[in-house]
mmCIF file of C-alpha atoms in Angstrom:
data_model
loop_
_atom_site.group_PDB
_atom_site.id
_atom_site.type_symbol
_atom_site.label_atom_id
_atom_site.label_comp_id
_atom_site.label_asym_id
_atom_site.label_seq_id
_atom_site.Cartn_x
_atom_site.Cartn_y
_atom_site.Cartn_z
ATOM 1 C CA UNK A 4 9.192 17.779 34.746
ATOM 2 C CA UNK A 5 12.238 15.941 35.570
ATOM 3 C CA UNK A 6 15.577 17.128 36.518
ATOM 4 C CA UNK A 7 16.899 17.286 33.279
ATOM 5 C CA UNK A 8 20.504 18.683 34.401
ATOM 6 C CA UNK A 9 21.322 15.522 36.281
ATOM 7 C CA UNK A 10 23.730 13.166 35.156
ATOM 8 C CA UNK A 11 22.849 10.516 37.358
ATOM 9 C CA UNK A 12 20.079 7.019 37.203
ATOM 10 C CA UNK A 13 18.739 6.373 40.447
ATOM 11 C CA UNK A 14 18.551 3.371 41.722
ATOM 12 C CA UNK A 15 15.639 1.041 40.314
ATOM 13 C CA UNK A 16 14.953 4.344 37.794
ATOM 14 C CA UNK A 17 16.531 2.479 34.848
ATOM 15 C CA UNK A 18 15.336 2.928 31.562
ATOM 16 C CA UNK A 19 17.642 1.671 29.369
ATOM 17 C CA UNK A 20 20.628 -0.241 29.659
ATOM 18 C CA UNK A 21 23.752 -0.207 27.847
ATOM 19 C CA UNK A 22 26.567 -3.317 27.836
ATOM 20 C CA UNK A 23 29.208 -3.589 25.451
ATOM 21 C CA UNK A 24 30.653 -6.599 24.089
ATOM 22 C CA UNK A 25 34.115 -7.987 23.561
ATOM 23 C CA UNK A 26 33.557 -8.099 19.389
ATOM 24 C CA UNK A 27 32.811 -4.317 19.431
ATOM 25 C CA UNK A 28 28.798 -4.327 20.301
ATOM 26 C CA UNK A 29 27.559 -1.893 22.523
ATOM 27 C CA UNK A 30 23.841 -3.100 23.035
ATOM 28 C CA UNK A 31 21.400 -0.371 24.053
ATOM 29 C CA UNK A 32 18.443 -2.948 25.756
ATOM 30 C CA UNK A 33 14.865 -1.136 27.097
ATOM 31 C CA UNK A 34 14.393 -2.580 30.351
ATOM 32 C CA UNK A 35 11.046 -1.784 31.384
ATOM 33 C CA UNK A 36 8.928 -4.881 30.197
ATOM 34 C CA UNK A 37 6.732 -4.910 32.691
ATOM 35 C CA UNK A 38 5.337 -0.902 31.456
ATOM 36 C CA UNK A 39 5.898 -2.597 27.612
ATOM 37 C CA UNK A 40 9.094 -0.398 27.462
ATOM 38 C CA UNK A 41 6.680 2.567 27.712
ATOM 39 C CA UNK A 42 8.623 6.028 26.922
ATOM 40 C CA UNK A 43 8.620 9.135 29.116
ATOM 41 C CA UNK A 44 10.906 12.371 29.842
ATOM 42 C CA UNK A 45 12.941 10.078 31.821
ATOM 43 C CA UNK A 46 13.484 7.533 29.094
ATOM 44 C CA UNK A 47 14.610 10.588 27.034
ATOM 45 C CA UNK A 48 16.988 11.593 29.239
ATOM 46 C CA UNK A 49 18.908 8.105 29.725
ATOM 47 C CA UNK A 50 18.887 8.088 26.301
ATOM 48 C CA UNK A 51 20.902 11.107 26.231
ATOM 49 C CA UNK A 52 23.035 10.046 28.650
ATOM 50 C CA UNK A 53 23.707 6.498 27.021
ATOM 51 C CA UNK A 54 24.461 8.640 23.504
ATOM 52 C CA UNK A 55 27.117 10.487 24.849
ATOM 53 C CA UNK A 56 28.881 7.796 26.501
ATOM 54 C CA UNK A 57 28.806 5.276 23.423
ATOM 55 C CA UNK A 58 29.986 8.148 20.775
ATOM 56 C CA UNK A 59 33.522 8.804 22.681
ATOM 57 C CA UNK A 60 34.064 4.783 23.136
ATOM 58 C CA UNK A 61 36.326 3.736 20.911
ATOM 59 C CA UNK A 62 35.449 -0.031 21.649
ATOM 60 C CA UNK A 63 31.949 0.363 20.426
ATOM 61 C CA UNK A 64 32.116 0.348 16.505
ATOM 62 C CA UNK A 65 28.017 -0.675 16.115
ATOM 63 C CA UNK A 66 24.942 -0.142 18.075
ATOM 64 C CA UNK A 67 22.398 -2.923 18.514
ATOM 65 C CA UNK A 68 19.110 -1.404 19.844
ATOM 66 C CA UNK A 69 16.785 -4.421 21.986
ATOM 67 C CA UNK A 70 14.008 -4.343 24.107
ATOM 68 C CA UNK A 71 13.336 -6.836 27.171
ATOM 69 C CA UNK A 72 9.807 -8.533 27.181
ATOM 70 C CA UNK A 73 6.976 -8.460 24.746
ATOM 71 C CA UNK A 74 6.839 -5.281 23.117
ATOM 72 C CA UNK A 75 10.242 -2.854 21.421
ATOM 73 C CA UNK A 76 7.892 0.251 22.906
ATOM 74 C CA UNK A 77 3.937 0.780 23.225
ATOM 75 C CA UNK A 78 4.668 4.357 23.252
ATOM 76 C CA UNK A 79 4.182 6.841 25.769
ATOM 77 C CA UNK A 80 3.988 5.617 29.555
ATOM 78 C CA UNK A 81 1.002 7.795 30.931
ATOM 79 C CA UNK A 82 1.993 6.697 34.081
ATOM 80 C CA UNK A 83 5.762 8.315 34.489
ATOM 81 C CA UNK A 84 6.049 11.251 36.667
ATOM 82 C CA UNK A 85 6.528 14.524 35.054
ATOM 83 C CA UNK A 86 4.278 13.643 32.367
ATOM 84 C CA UNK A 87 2.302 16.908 32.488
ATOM 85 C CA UNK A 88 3.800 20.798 31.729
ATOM 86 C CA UNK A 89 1.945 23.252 33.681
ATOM 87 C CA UNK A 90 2.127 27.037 33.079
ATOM 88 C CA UNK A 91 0.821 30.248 34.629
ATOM 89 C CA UNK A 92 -1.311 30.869 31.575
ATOM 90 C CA UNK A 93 -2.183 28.803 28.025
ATOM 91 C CA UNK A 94 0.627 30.750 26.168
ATOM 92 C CA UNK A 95 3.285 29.711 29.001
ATOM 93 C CA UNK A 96 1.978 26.550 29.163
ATOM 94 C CA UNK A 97 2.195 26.016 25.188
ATOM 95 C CA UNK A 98 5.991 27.846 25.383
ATOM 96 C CA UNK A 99 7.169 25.178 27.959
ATOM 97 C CA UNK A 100 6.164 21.926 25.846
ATOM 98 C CA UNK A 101 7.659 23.742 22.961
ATOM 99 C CA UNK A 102 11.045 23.749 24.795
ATOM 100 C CA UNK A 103 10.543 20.340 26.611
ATOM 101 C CA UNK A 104 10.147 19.151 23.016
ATOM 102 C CA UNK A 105 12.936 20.598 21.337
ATOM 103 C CA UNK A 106 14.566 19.460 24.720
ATOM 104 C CA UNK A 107 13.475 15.548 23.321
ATOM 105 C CA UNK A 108 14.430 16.097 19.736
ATOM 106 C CA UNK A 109 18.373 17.138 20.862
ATOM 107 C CA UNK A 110 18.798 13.630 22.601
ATOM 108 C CA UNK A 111 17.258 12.202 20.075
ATOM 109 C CA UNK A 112 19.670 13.949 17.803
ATOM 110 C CA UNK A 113 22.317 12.766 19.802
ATOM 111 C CA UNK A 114 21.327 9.304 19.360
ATOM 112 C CA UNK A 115 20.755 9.353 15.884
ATOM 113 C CA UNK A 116 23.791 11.369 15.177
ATOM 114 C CA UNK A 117 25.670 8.609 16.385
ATOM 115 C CA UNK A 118 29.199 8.299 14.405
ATOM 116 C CA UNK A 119 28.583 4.470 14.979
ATOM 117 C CA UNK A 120 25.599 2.487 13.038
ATOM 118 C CA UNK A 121 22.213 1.453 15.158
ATOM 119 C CA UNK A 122 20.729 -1.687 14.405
ATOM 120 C CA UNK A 123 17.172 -1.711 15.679
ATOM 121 C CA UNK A 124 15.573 -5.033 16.455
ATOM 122 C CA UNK A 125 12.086 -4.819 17.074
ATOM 123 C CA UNK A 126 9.480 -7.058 18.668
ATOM 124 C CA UNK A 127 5.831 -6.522 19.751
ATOM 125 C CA UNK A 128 4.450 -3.361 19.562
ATOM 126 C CA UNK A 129 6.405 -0.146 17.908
ATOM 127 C CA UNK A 130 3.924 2.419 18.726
ATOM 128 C CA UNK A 131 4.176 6.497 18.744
ATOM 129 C CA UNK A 132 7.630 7.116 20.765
ATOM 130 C CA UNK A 133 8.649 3.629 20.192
ATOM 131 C CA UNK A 134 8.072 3.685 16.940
ATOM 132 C CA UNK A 135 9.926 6.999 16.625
ATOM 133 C CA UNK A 136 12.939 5.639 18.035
ATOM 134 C CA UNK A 137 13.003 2.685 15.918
ATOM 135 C CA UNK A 138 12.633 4.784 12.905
ATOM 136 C CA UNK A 139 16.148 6.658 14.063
ATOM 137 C CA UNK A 140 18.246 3.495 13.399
ATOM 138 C CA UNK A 141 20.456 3.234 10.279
ATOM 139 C CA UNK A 142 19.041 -0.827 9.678
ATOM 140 C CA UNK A 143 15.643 -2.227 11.201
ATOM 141 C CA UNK A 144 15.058 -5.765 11.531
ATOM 142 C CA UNK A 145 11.697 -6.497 12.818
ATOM 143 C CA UNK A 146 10.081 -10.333 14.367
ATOM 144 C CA UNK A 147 6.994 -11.573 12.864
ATOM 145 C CA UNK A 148 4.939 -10.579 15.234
ATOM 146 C CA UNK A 149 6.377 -6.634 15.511
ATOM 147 C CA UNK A 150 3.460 -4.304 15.328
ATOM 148 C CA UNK A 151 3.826 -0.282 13.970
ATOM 149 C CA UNK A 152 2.079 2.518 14.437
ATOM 150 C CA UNK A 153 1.760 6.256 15.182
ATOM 151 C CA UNK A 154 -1.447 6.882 16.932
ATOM 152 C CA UNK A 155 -1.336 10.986 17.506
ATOM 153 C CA UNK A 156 -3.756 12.086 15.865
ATOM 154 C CA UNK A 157 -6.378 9.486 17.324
ATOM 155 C CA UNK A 158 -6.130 11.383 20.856
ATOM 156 C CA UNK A 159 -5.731 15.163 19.458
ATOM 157 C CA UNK A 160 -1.573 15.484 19.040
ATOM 158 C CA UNK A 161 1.182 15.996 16.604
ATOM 159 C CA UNK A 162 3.694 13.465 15.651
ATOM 160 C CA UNK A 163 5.899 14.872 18.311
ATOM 161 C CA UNK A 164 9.889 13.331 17.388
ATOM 162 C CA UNK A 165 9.254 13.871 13.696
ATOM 163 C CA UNK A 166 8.580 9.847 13.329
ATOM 164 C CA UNK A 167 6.411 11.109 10.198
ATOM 165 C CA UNK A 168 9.200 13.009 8.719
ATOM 166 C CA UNK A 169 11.290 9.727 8.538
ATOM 167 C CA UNK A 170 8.870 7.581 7.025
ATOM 168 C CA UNK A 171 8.286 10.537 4.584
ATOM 169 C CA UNK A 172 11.741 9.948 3.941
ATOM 170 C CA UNK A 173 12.372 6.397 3.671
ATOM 171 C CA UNK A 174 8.701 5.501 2.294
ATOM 172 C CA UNK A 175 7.672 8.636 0.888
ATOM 173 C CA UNK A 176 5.530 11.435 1.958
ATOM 174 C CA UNK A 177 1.980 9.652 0.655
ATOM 175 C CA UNK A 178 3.328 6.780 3.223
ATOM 176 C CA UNK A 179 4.010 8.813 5.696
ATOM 177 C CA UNK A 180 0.677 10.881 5.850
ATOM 178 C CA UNK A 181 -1.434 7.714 5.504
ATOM 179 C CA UNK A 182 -0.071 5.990 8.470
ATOM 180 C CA UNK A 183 0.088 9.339 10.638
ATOM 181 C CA UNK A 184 -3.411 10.704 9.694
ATOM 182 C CA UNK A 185 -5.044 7.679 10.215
ATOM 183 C CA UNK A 186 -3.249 6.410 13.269
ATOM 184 C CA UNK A 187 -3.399 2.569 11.256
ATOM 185 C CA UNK A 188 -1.237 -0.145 12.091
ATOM 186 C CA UNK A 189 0.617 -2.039 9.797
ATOM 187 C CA UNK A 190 2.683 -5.267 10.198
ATOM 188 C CA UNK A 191 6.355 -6.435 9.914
ATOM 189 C CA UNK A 192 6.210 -7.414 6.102
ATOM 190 C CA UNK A 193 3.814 -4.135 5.321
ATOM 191 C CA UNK A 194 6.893 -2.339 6.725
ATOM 192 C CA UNK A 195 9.400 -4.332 4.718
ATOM 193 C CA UNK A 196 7.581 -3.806 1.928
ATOM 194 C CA UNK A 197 7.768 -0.210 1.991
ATOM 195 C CA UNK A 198 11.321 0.615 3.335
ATOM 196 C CA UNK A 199 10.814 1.197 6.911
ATOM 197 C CA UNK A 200 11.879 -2.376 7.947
ATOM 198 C CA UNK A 201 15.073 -4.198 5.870
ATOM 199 C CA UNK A 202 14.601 -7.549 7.690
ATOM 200 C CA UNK A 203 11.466 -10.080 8.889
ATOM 201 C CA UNK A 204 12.896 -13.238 10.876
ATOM 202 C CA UNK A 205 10.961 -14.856 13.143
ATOM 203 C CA UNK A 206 10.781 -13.715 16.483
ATOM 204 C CA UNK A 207 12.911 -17.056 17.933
ATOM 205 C CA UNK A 208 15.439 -15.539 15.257
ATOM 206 C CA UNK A 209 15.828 -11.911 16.169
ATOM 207 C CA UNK A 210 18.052 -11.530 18.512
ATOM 208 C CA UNK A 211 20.765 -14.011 16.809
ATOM 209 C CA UNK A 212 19.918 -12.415 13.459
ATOM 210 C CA UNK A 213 20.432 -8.631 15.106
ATOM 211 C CA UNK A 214 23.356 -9.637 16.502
ATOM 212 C CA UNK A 215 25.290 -11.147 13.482
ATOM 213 C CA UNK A 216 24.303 -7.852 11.440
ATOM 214 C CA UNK A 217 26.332 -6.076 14.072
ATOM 215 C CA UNK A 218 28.920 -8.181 14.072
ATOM 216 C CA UNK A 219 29.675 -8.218 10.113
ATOM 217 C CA UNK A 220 28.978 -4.104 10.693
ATOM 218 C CA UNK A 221 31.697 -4.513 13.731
ATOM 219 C CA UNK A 222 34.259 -6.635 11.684
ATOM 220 C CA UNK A 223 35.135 -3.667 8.859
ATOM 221 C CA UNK A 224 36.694 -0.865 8.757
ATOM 222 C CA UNK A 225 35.821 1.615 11.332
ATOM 223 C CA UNK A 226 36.416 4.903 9.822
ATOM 224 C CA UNK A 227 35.148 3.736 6.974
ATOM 225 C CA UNK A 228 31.903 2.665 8.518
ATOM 226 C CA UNK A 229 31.378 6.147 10.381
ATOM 227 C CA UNK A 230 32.343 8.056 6.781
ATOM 228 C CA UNK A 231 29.494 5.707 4.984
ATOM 229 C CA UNK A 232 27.077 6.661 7.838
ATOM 230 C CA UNK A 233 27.618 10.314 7.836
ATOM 231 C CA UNK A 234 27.892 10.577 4.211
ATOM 232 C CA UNK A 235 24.112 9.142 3.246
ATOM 233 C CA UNK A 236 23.380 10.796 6.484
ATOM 234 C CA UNK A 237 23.868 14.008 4.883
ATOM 235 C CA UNK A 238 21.816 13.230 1.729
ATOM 236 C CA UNK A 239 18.845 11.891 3.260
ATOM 237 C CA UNK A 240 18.832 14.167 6.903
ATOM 238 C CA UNK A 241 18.723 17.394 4.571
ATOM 239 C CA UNK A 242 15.960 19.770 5.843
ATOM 240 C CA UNK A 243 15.444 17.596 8.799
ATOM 241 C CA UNK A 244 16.324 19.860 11.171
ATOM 242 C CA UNK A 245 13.852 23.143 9.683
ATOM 243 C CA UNK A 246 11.156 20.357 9.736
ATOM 244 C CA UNK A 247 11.968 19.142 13.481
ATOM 245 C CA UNK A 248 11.460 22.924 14.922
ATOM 246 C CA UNK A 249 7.945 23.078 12.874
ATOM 247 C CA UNK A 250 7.529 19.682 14.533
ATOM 248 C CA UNK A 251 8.090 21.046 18.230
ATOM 249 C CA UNK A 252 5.939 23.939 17.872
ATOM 250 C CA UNK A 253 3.323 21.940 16.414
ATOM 251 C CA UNK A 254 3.241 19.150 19.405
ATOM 252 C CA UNK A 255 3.339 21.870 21.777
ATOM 253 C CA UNK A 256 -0.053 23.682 20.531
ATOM 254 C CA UNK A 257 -1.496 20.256 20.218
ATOM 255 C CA UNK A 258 -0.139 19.492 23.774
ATOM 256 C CA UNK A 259 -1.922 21.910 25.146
ATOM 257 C CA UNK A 260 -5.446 22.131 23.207
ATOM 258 C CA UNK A 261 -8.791 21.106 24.468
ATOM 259 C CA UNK A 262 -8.568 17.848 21.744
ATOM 260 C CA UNK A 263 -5.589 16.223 23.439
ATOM 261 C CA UNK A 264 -7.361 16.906 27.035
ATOM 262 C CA UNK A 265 -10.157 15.243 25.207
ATOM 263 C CA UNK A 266 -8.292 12.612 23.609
ATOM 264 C CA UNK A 267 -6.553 11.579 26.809
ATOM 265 C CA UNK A 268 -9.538 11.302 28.955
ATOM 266 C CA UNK A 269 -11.310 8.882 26.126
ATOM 267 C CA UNK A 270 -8.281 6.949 25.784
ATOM 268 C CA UNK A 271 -8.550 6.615 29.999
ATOM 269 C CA UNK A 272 -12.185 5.719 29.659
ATOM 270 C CA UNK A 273 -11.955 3.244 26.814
ATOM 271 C CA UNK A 274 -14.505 5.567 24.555
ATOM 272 C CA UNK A 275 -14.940 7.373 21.668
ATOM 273 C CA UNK A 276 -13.602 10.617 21.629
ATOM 274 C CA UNK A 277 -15.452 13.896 20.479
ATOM 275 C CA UNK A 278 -12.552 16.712 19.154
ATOM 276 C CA UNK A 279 -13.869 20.457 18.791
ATOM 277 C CA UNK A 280 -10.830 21.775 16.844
ATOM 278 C CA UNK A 281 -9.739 23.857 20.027
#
């Protein structure tokens, strides 16, 4: 796994990005395009990073979350280093995802405890992580051609960031179960339609569109901005954090059952896979 006390980006390592305007914007931009913005421990970690930074900046009153290239985030980047936990035995193994997990869902916490608003804007495929992380921003705005999806369960995991717990939330639980049983996708003005997405433009319109929702966001009142946020945060976030352990434990015994070994090796050989329940 990575070093997950450093503090540092090396060189070329970049995940994310984070500039800050002169009208109060700090945009948050994946930077990967060439891996489809793919998500990994490092990506978490940046994230992390980038979160602490932006909350004690005074100049930053909105967020606008981007992504470079054709897709906001196909999900998890097989690929990254550190992608596998090892242990001495199943039960070590299984106790180290669990951590590494709850290890995720703090700087994803951090992110979407934000005292400023996120604006998501969201092109391409959303899928599993990416997905996730779109689902943590206060407003989504999504381009015509924006694709969602939580595919888990089609390769023998949990929902590991608690991306089903939010749609539960914002489209209900009967939402929520159909997309993340199945694995479907759905389109941008499916979304809409059922809460997860506030705003279809086409995709030549995104970015302007994004950024003069931040902008109107930026204009008013700043501590009254952060008390609105925190506020509804409060109403709708109850229980979310109860449901986010359950949500660790039950990635890491996924993580480390013979279905996701299963599921993985399909997925690598473009077949069918056959799960056991073990």
């Amino acid at each position: 796994m990575i070093d997950i006390l450093d503090r540092r980006v090396a060189e070329g390592e970049e995940r994310i990005r984070l500039d800050v305007t002169g009208s109060g914007i700090g945009i948050l931009t994946l930077c990967r395009p060439d891996k489809l913005n793919g998500w990994s421990w490092e990506s978490s970690r940046q994230l992390g990073l980038l979160a602490d930074r932006i909350r004690f900046d005074e100049s930053v009153r909105v967020v606008l979350l981007r992504a470079e290239g054709r897709a906001f985030c196909a999900g998890i980047d097989v690929t990254a280093p550190g992608g596998a936990i090892t242990g001495r035995s199943p039960a070590e193994r299984t106790h180290r995802y669990y951590e590494g997990i709850r290890w995720v869902h703090e700087r994803f916490a951090a992110f979407a405890g934000l005292p400023q608003p996120v604006i998501a804007a969201v092109q391409g495929y959303c899928l599993g992580f990416g997905f996730e992380l779109a689902l943590m921003a206060d407003v989504r705005i999504a381009s015509d051609d924006a694709v969602f999806a939580l595919p888990e369960t089609g390769i023998g995991v949990a929902v590991d960031a608690g991306g089903d717990l939010r749609i539960a939330r914002d489209a209900g639980a009967g939402w929520a179960k159909l997309l993340a049983l199945t694995g479907r996708r759905i389109d941008a003005p499916t979304a809409e339609r059922i809460g997860l997405v506030q705003l279809v433009v086409s995709k030549g319109e995104l970015d302007s569109t994004a950024t003069d929702l931040a902008a109107e966001i930026a204009a008013n009142a700043p501590l009254a901005v952060r008390s609105v946020k925190r506020d509804i945060d409060a109403f709708a976030d109850a229980g979310l954090a109860a449901a986010l352990d359950r949500t660790a434990l039950s990635a890491a015994l996924t993580l480390t059952s013979d279905d996701a070994r299963e599921g993985y090796a399909a997925k690598a050989d473009r077949r069918p896979p056959t799960f056991d329940g073990k």
